[in-house]
Coordinates of N, CA and C in Angstrom, one line a residue:
E1 N 33.9 -14.5 -6.6 CA 32.7 -13.8 -6.4 C 31.5 -14.8 -6.3
L2 N 30.5 -14.4 -5.6 CA 29.3 -15.3 -5.4 C 28.7 -15.8 -6.7
L3 N 28.6 -14.9 -7.7 CA 27.9 -15.3 -8.9 C 28.6 -16.5 -9.5
E4 N 30.0 -16.5 -9.5 CA 30.7 -17.5 -10.2 C 30.6 -18.9 -9.5
S5 N 30.2 -18.9 -8.2 CA 30.1 -20.2 -7.5 C 28.7 -20.8 -7.6
M6 N 27.8 -20.1 -8.3 CA 26.4 -20.6 -8.4 C 26.2 -21.6 -9.5
P7 N 25.5 -22.8 -9.3 CA 25.3 -23.8 -10.3 C 24.3 -23.3 -11.3
L8 N 24.1 -24.1 -12.3 CA 23.0 -23.9 -13.3 C 21.7 -23.9 -12.5
L9 N 20.9 -22.9 -12.8 CA 19.7 -22.7 -12.0 C 18.7 -23.8 -12.5
K10 N 18.2 -24.5 -11.5 CA 17.3 -25.6 -11.8 C 16.0 -25.2 -12.4
R11 N 15.5 -25.9 -13.4 CA 14.2 -25.8 -14.1 C 14.1 -24.5 -14.9
T12 N 15.1 -23.6 -14.9 CA 15.0 -22.4 -15.7 C 15.1 -22.8 -17.2
F13 N 15.7 -23.9 -17.5 CA 15.8 -24.3 -18.9 C 14.5 -24.5 -19.6
N14 N 13.4 -24.9 -18.8 CA 12.1 -25.0 -19.3 C 11.6 -23.6 -19.8
V15 N 11.9 -22.6 -19.1 CA 11.4 -21.3 -19.4 C 12.2 -20.8 -20.7
R16 N 13.5 -21.0 -20.7 CA 14.3 -20.6 -21.8 C 14.0 -21.4 -23.1
D17 N 13.7 -22.7 -22.9 CA 13.4 -23.5 -24.1 C 12.0 -23.0 -24.7
A18 N 11.2 -22.4 -23.9 CA 9.9 -21.8 -24.4 C 10.2 -20.5 -25.1
G19 N 11.4 -20.0 -25.1 CA 11.7 -18.7 -25.7 C 11.5 -17.5 -24.8
I20 N 11.3 -17.8 -23.5 CA 11.0 -16.7 -22.6 C 12.3 -16.3 -21.9
T21 N 12.8 -15.0 -22.1 CA 14.0 -14.5 -21.5 C 13.7 -13.2 -20.9
G22 N 14.6 -12.6 -20.2 CA 14.5 -11.2 -19.8 C 14.4 -10.2 -20.9
A23 N 14.8 -10.6 -22.1 CA 14.7 -9.7 -23.2 C 13.3 -9.8 -24.0
T24 N 12.5 -10.8 -23.5 CA 11.2 -11.0 -24.2 C 10.3 -9.8 -24.1
G25 N 10.3 -9.1 -23.0 CA 9.4 -7.9 -22.8 C 10.2 -6.8 -22.1
P26 N 9.6 -5.6 -22.0 CA 10.3 -4.5 -21.3 C 10.1 -4.6 -19.8
V27 N 10.6 -5.6 -19.2 CA 10.5 -5.8 -17.7 C 11.6 -5.1 -16.9
K28 N 11.2 -4.4 -15.9 CA 12.2 -3.7 -15.0 C 12.1 -4.4 -13.6
V29 N 13.3 -4.8 -13.2 CA 13.4 -5.6 -11.9 C 14.3 -4.9 -10.9
L30 N 13.8 -4.8 -9.7 CA 14.5 -4.2 -8.6 C 15.1 -5.3 -7.6
V31 N 16.3 -5.2 -7.3 CA 16.9 -6.0 -6.2 C 17.0 -5.1 -5.0
N32 N 16.1 -5.3 -4.0 CA 16.1 -4.5 -2.8 C 16.7 -5.4 -1.7
D33 N 17.9 -5.1 -1.3 CA 18.6 -5.9 -0.3 C 19.5 -5.1 0.6
C34 N 20.3 -5.8 1.4 CA 21.2 -5.1 2.3 C 22.5 -4.8 1.6
G35 N 22.6 -3.7 0.9 CA 23.7 -3.4 0.1 C 23.3 -3.3 -1.4
E36 N 24.3 -2.9 -2.2 CA 24.0 -2.7 -3.6 C 24.6 -3.9 -4.4
V37 N 24.1 -4.0 -5.7 CA 24.6 -5.0 -6.6 C 25.8 -4.3 -7.4
T38 N 26.8 -5.1 -7.6 CA 28.0 -4.6 -8.4 C 27.6 -4.1 -9.8
T39 N 28.2 -3.1 -10.2 CA 28.0 -2.6 -11.6 C 29.0 -3.1 -12.6
T40 N 29.9 -3.9 -12.1 CA 31.1 -4.3 -13.0 C 31.2 -5.8 -13.3
H41 N 30.2 -6.6 -13.0 CA 30.3 -8.0 -13.3 C 29.8 -8.3 -14.7
A42 N 30.7 -9.0 -15.5 CA 30.4 -9.2 -16.9 C 29.2 -10.1 -17.1
W43 N 28.7 -10.8 -16.1 CA 27.6 -11.7 -16.3 C 26.3 -11.1 -16.0
L44 N 26.3 -9.8 -15.6 CA 25.0 -9.1 -15.3 C 24.8 -8.0 -16.3
P45 N 23.5 -7.7 -16.5 CA 23.2 -6.6 -17.4 C 23.7 -5.3 -16.7
P46 N 23.6 -4.1 -17.3 CA 23.9 -2.9 -16.6 C 23.0 -2.7 -15.4
V47 N 23.6 -2.3 -14.3 CA 22.9 -2.1 -13.0 C 22.8 -0.6 -12.8
I48 N 21.5 -0.2 -12.5 CA 21.2 1.2 -12.1 C 21.0 1.2 -10.6
K49 N 21.9 1.9 -9.9 CA 21.9 1.9 -8.5 C 21.1 3.1 -7.9
G50 N 20.4 2.8 -6.9 CA 19.5 3.9 -6.3 C 20.1 4.5 -5.0
S51 N 21.2 3.9 -4.5 CA 21.7 4.5 -3.3 C 23.3 4.5 -3.4
S52 N 23.9 5.1 -2.4 CA 25.4 5.1 -2.4 C 26.0 4.1 -1.5
A53 N 25.2 3.1 -1.1 CA 25.7 2.0 -0.2 C 26.7 1.2 -0.9
N54 N 27.5 0.5 -0.1 CA 28.5 -0.4 -0.7 C 27.9 -1.6 -1.3
V55 N 28.7 -2.2 -2.3 CA 28.3 -3.4 -2.9 C 28.4 -4.5 -1.8
A56 N 27.5 -5.5 -1.8 CA 27.5 -6.6 -0.9 C 27.3 -7.9 -1.6
S57 N 27.8 -9.0 -1.1 CA 27.8 -10.3 -1.8 C 26.3 -10.8 -1.9
H58 N 25.5 -10.6 -0.9 CA 24.2 -11.2 -1.0 C 23.3 -10.6 -2.1
P59 N 23.2 -9.3 -2.2 CA 22.5 -8.7 -3.4 C 23.1 -9.1 -4.7
C60 N 24.4 -9.3 -4.8 CA 25.0 -9.7 -6.0 C 24.6 -11.1 -6.4
G61 N 24.5 -12.0 -5.4 CA 24.0 -13.4 -5.6 C 22.6 -13.4 -6.0
V62 N 21.7 -12.5 -5.4 CA 20.3 -12.4 -5.8 C 20.2 -12.0 -7.2
A63 N 21.0 -11.0 -7.6 CA 21.0 -10.5 -9.0 C 21.4 -11.6 -9.9
G64 N 22.4 -12.4 -9.5 CA 22.8 -13.5 -10.4 C 21.7 -14.5 -10.6
N65 N 20.9 -14.8 -9.5 CA 19.8 -15.7 -9.6 C 18.7 -15.2 -10.6
I66 N 18.6 -13.9 -10.7 CA 17.6 -13.2 -11.5 C 18.1 -13.1 -13.0
A67 N 19.3 -12.6 -13.2 CA 19.7 -12.2 -14.5 C 21.0 -12.5 -15.1
M68 N 21.8 -13.4 -14.4 CA 23.1 -13.7 -14.9 C 23.1 -14.5 -16.2
D69 N 24.2 -14.2 -17.0 CA 24.3 -14.9 -18.3 C 25.8 -15.0 -18.6
N70 N 26.4 -16.1 -18.4 CA 27.9 -16.2 -18.8 C 28.1 -16.8 -20.2
G71 N 27.0 -17.0 -20.9 CA 27.1 -17.4 -22.3 C 27.1 -18.9 -22.4
S72 N 27.2 -19.7 -21.3 CA 27.2 -21.1 -21.5 C 26.3 -21.8 -20.5
N73 N 26.9 -22.2 -19.3 CA 26.1 -23.1 -18.4 C 25.5 -22.3 -17.2
M74 N 25.7 -21.1 -17.1 CA 25.2 -20.3 -15.9 C 24.3 -19.2 -16.5
V75 N 23.1 -19.6 -16.7 CA 22.1 -18.6 -17.3 C 20.8 -18.6 -16.5
A76 N 20.5 -17.5 -15.9 CA 19.3 -17.3 -15.1 C 18.1 -17.2 -16.0
A77 N 16.9 -17.4 -15.4 CA 15.6 -17.4 -16.1 C 15.4 -16.0 -16.8
A78 N 15.8 -15.0 -16.2 CA 15.6 -13.6 -16.7 C 16.8 -13.0 -17.4
A79 N 17.7 -13.9 -17.8 CA 18.9 -13.4 -18.6 C 18.4 -12.7 -19.8
G80 N 19.1 -11.6 -20.1 CA 18.7 -10.8 -21.3 C 18.0 -9.5 -20.8
L81 N 17.7 -9.3 -19.5 CA 17.2 -8.1 -19.1 C 18.1 -6.9 -19.6
P82 N 17.5 -5.9 -20.1 CA 18.3 -4.8 -20.6 C 19.0 -4.0 -19.5
Q83 N 18.5 -4.1 -18.3 CA 19.1 -3.5 -17.1 C 18.5 -4.1 -15.8
L84 N 19.2 -3.9 -14.7 CA 18.7 -4.4 -13.4 C 18.8 -3.2 -12.5
Y85 N 17.8 -3.0 -11.6 CA 17.8 -1.9 -10.7 C 18.2 -2.5 -9.3
S86 N 19.0 -1.7 -8.5 CA 19.5 -2.1 -7.2 C 19.3 -0.9 -6.2
H87 N 18.8 -1.3 -5.0 CA 18.7 -0.2 -4.0 C 18.9 -0.9 -2.6
D88 N 19.8 -0.4 -1.9 CA 20.0 -0.8 -0.5 C 18.8 -0.4 0.3
G89 N 18.4 -1.2 1.2 CA 17.3 -0.8 2.1 C 16.6 -2.0 2.7
C90 N 17.1 -2.4 3.9 CA 16.5 -3.6 4.5 C 16.4 -3.4 6.0
G91 N 15.6 -4.3 6.6 CA 15.5 -4.4 8.0 C 14.4 -3.6 8.6
S92 N 14.4 -2.3 8.5 CA 13.3 -1.6 9.1 C 12.4 -0.9 8.1
D93 N 11.4 -0.3 8.5 CA 10.4 0.3 7.7 C 10.9 1.3 6.7
G94 N 11.6 2.3 7.2 CA 12.0 3.4 6.4 C 12.9 3.1 5.2
P95 N 14.0 2.3 5.4 CA 14.8 2.0 4.2 C 14.1 1.2 3.1
A96 N 13.3 0.3 3.5 CA 12.5 -0.5 2.5 C 11.6 0.4 1.7
Q97 N 10.9 1.3 2.4 CA 10.0 2.2 1.7 C 10.7 3.1 0.8
T98 N 11.9 3.6 1.2 CA 12.7 4.4 0.3 C 13.1 3.7 -0.9
A99 N 13.6 2.4 -0.7 CA 14.0 1.6 -1.9 C 12.9 1.4 -2.9
W100 N 11.7 1.0 -2.4 CA 10.6 0.8 -3.3 C 10.0 2.0 -3.9
T101 N 10.0 3.1 -3.2 CA 9.6 4.4 -3.7 C 10.5 4.8 -4.9
W102 N 11.8 4.6 -4.7 CA 12.7 4.9 -5.8 C 12.5 4.0 -6.9
G103 N 12.3 2.7 -6.7 CA 12.0 1.7 -7.7 C 10.8 2.0 -8.5
L104 N 9.7 2.4 -7.8 CA 8.5 2.8 -8.5 C 8.7 4.0 -9.4
S105 N 9.5 4.9 -9.0 CA 9.8 6.1 -9.8 C 10.6 5.7 -11.0
Q106 N 11.3 4.6 -11.0 CA 12.0 4.0 -12.2 C 11.1 3.2 -13.1
G107 N 9.9 2.9 -12.6 CA 9.0 2.1 -13.4 C 9.1 0.6 -13.3
I108 N 9.6 0.2 -12.1 CA 9.8 -1.3 -12.0 C 8.5 -2.0 -12.1
D109 N 8.6 -3.3 -12.5 CA 7.4 -4.2 -12.6 C 7.4 -5.2 -11.5
L110 N 8.6 -5.5 -11.0 CA 8.7 -6.5 -9.9 C 10.0 -6.2 -9.1
G111 N 10.0 -6.7 -7.9 CA 11.2 -6.6 -7.1 C 11.4 -7.8 -6.2
N112 N 12.5 -7.8 -5.6 CA 12.9 -8.9 -4.7 C 13.3 -8.4 -3.3
C113 N 12.9 -9.0 -2.3 CA 13.3 -8.7 -0.9 C 13.8 -10.0 -0.3
S114 N 15.1 -10.2 -0.2 CA 15.7 -11.4 0.3 C 16.3 -11.1 1.7
W115 N 15.5 -10.5 2.6 CA 15.9 -10.1 3.9 C 14.6 -10.1 4.8
W116 N 14.8 -9.9 6.0 CA 13.7 -9.9 6.9 C 13.9 -8.9 8.0
N117 N 12.9 -8.4 8.7 CA 13.0 -7.4 9.7 C 12.9 -7.8 11.1
G118 N 13.0 -9.1 11.4 CA 12.9 -9.7 12.7 C 11.5 -10.1 13.1
N119 N 10.5 -9.8 12.4 CA 9.1 -10.2 12.7 C 8.9 -11.5 12.1
K120 N 8.3 -12.5 12.8 CA 7.9 -13.8 12.3 C 6.5 -14.1 12.5
G121 N 5.8 -14.5 11.4 CA 4.5 -15.1 11.5 C 3.3 -14.2 11.7
S122 N 3.5 -12.9 11.8 CA 2.3 -12.0 11.9 C 2.5 -10.8 11.0
I123 N 1.4 -10.2 10.7 CA 1.4 -9.1 9.7 C 1.7 -7.8 10.5
V124 N 2.7 -7.0 10.1 CA 3.1 -5.8 10.7 C 3.1 -4.7 9.6
F125 N 3.5 -3.5 10.0 CA 3.4 -2.3 9.1 C 4.0 -2.6 7.7
L126 N 5.2 -3.2 7.7 CA 5.9 -3.3 6.4 C 5.2 -4.3 5.5
D127 N 4.5 -5.3 6.1 CA 3.7 -6.2 5.2 C 2.6 -5.5 4.6
R128 N 2.0 -4.6 5.4 CA 0.8 -3.8 4.9 C 1.3 -2.8 3.8
F129 N 2.5 -2.2 4.0 CA 3.1 -1.3 3.0 C 3.2 -2.0 1.7
F130 N 3.8 -3.2 1.7 CA 4.0 -4.0 0.5 C 2.6 -4.4 -0.1
D131 N 1.7 -4.8 0.7 CA 0.3 -5.1 0.2 C -0.2 -3.9 -0.6
H132 N -0.2 -2.8 0.1 CA -0.7 -1.5 -0.6 C 0.1 -1.2 -1.9
T133 N 1.4 -1.3 -1.8 CA 2.2 -1.0 -3.0 C 1.9 -2.0 -4.2
I134 N 1.8 -3.3 -3.9 CA 1.6 -4.3 -4.9 C 0.2 -4.0 -5.5
R135 N -0.8 -3.8 -4.7 CA -2.2 -3.6 -5.2 C -2.4 -2.3 -6.0
N136 N -1.8 -1.3 -5.5 CA -2.1 0.1 -6.0 C -1.1 0.5 -7.1
F137 N 0.1 -0.1 -7.2 CA 1.1 0.3 -8.2 C 1.3 -0.8 -9.3
N138 N 0.5 -1.9 -9.2 CA 0.6 -3.0 -10.2 C 2.0 -3.5 -10.3
V139 N 2.7 -3.8 -9.2 CA 4.0 -4.4 -9.2 C 3.9 -5.7 -8.4
M140 N 4.9 -6.5 -8.5 CA 5.0 -7.8 -7.7 C 6.2 -7.9 -6.9
M141 N 6.1 -8.4 -5.7 CA 7.3 -8.6 -4.9 C 7.5 -10.1 -4.6
F142 N 8.7 -10.5 -4.8 CA 9.2 -11.9 -4.5 C 10.0 -11.8 -3.2
K143 N 9.6 -12.6 -2.2 CA 10.3 -12.5 -0.9 C 10.8 -13.8 -0.4
S144 N 12.0 -13.8 0.2 CA 12.4 -15.1 0.8 C 11.6 -15.3 2.0
T145 N 11.4 -16.6 2.4 CA 10.6 -16.9 3.6 C 11.3 -16.5 4.8
G146 N 12.6 -16.2 4.8 CA 13.3 -15.9 6.0 C 14.1 -17.0 6.5
N147 N 13.7 -18.2 6.1 CA 14.5 -19.4 6.5 C 15.0 -19.5 7.9
Q148 N 14.0 -19.3 8.8 CA 14.4 -19.3 10.2 C 14.1 -20.7 10.9
G149 N 14.2 -21.8 10.1 CA 13.8 -23.1 10.6 C 14.5 -23.6 11.8
N150 N 15.8 -23.3 11.9 CA 16.6 -23.8 13.1 C 16.4 -23.0 14.3
T151 N 15.5 -22.0 14.3 CA 15.3 -21.1 15.5 C 14.1 -21.7 16.2
G152 N 13.5 -22.8 15.8 CA 12.4 -23.4 16.5 C 11.1 -22.8 16.1
T153 N 11.0 -22.0 15.1 CA 9.8 -21.4 14.6 C 9.7 -21.6 13.1
P154 N 8.7 -22.1 12.6 CA 8.6 -22.4 11.1 C 7.9 -21.2 10.4
Y155 N 7.8 -20.1 11.0 CA 7.0 -19.0 10.4 C 7.7 -18.2 9.3
N156 N 7.0 -17.7 8.4 CA 7.4 -16.8 7.4 C 7.8 -15.5 8.0
T157 N 8.7 -14.7 7.4 CA 9.1 -13.5 8.0 C 8.7 -12.3 7.2
S158 N 8.5 -11.2 7.9 CA 8.2 -9.9 7.3 C 9.4 -9.4 6.5
P159 N 9.1 -8.8 5.3 CA 7.9 -8.3 4.8 C 7.1 -9.2 3.9
G160 N 7.2 -10.5 4.2 CA 6.5 -11.5 3.3 C 5.2 -12.1 3.9
N161 N 4.7 -11.4 5.0 CA 3.5 -12.0 5.6 C 2.2 -11.4 5.2
G162 N 2.2 -10.5 4.2 CA 1.0 -9.9 3.6 C 0.3 -10.9 2.7
F163 N -0.7 -10.4 2.0 CA -1.6 -11.2 1.2 C -1.2 -11.2 -0.2
N164 N -0.4 -10.3 -0.7 CA -0.2 -10.1 -2.1 C 1.1 -10.5 -2.7
M165 N 2.1 -10.8 -1.9 CA 3.4 -11.1 -2.3 C 3.6 -12.6 -2.5
T166 N 4.7 -13.0 -3.2 CA 5.0 -14.4 -3.4 C 6.3 -14.7 -2.6
N167 N 6.2 -15.8 -1.8 CA 7.4 -16.2 -1.0 C 7.9 -17.5 -1.5
S168 N 9.2 -17.7 -1.3 CA 9.8 -19.0 -1.6 C 10.9 -19.2 -0.6
G169 N 11.1 -20.5 -0.4 CA 12.2 -20.9 0.6 C 12.4 -22.4 0.6
A170 N 13.2 -22.9 1.5 CA 13.5 -24.3 1.5 C 13.0 -24.9 2.8
Y171 N 12.7 -26.2 2.7 CA 12.3 -26.9 3.9 C 13.0 -28.3 4.0
N172 N 13.1 -28.8 5.2 CA 13.6 -30.1 5.5 C 12.5 -31.1 5.5
D173 N 12.5 -32.0 4.5 CA 11.5 -33.0 4.4 C 11.8 -34.2 5.2
G174 N 10.8 -34.7 6.0 CA 11.0 -35.9 6.8 C 11.1 -37.2 5.9
D175 N 10.9 -37.0 4.6 CA 10.9 -38.1 3.7 C 9.9 -39.2 4.0
N176 N 8.7 -38.7 4.3 CA 7.5 -39.6 4.5 C 6.3 -38.9 4.1
V177 N 5.1 -39.5 4.3 CA 3.9 -38.9 3.9 C 3.3 -37.9 5.0
D178 N 3.9 -37.9 6.1 CA 3.5 -37.1 7.3 C 4.2 -35.8 7.2
W179 N 3.4 -34.7 7.2 CA 4.0 -33.3 7.1 C 4.4 -32.9 8.5
S180 N 4.0 -33.6 9.6 CA 4.3 -33.1 10.9 C 5.8 -33.0 11.3
D181 N 6.6 -33.8 10.5 CA 8.1 -33.8 10.8 C 8.8 -32.9 9.7
D182 N 8.1 -32.2 8.9 CA 8.7 -31.3 7.9 C 8.9 -29.9 8.6
A183 N 9.9 -29.2 8.3 CA 10.2 -27.9 8.9 C 10.9 -27.0 7.9
M184 N 10.7 -25.7 8.1 CA 11.5 -24.8 7.3 C 13.0 -24.9 7.5
A185 N 13.7 -24.9 6.5 CA 15.2 -25.0 6.6 C 15.8 -23.7 7.1
S186 N 17.0 -23.8 7.6 CA 17.7 -22.6 8.1 C 18.3 -21.8 7.0

């Protein structure tokens, strides 16, 4: 399974050494992805599913990055969460709105979108939906950049083009002081 192949998460030991874990406060986290997170993996907290979609490897890997704890060397920064929320819903406007509406009804504090809808570099409806949701419901969204570097475009992807979400991704560094040869990784 994908969780078992993941290495120790870099720099999360600094957070854990400071005594901050998923058990530190009553935080509710949503994994919104293409498919559901498994409810049977021993390294994850109990998973509350919001759809009847099939379990998929990518949302399970995302859940592992957020909350896995195998008791030794594979411990995520938010290990100790009392539960994790999961809802299928990616790609187009409707499924993502359904997933986050469900998550908000569960009282989530933050969520993850590690998918994109095909739009690159400009703000579209889904970016605006998440801007509105984040501002008006006091939640936070963490979005993958889309990692479309090998497509010849370095742009971030929706729904991460709004003003209020946090994006992360990888880039290829030209290993010099000039940024012109750096590009988003694939």
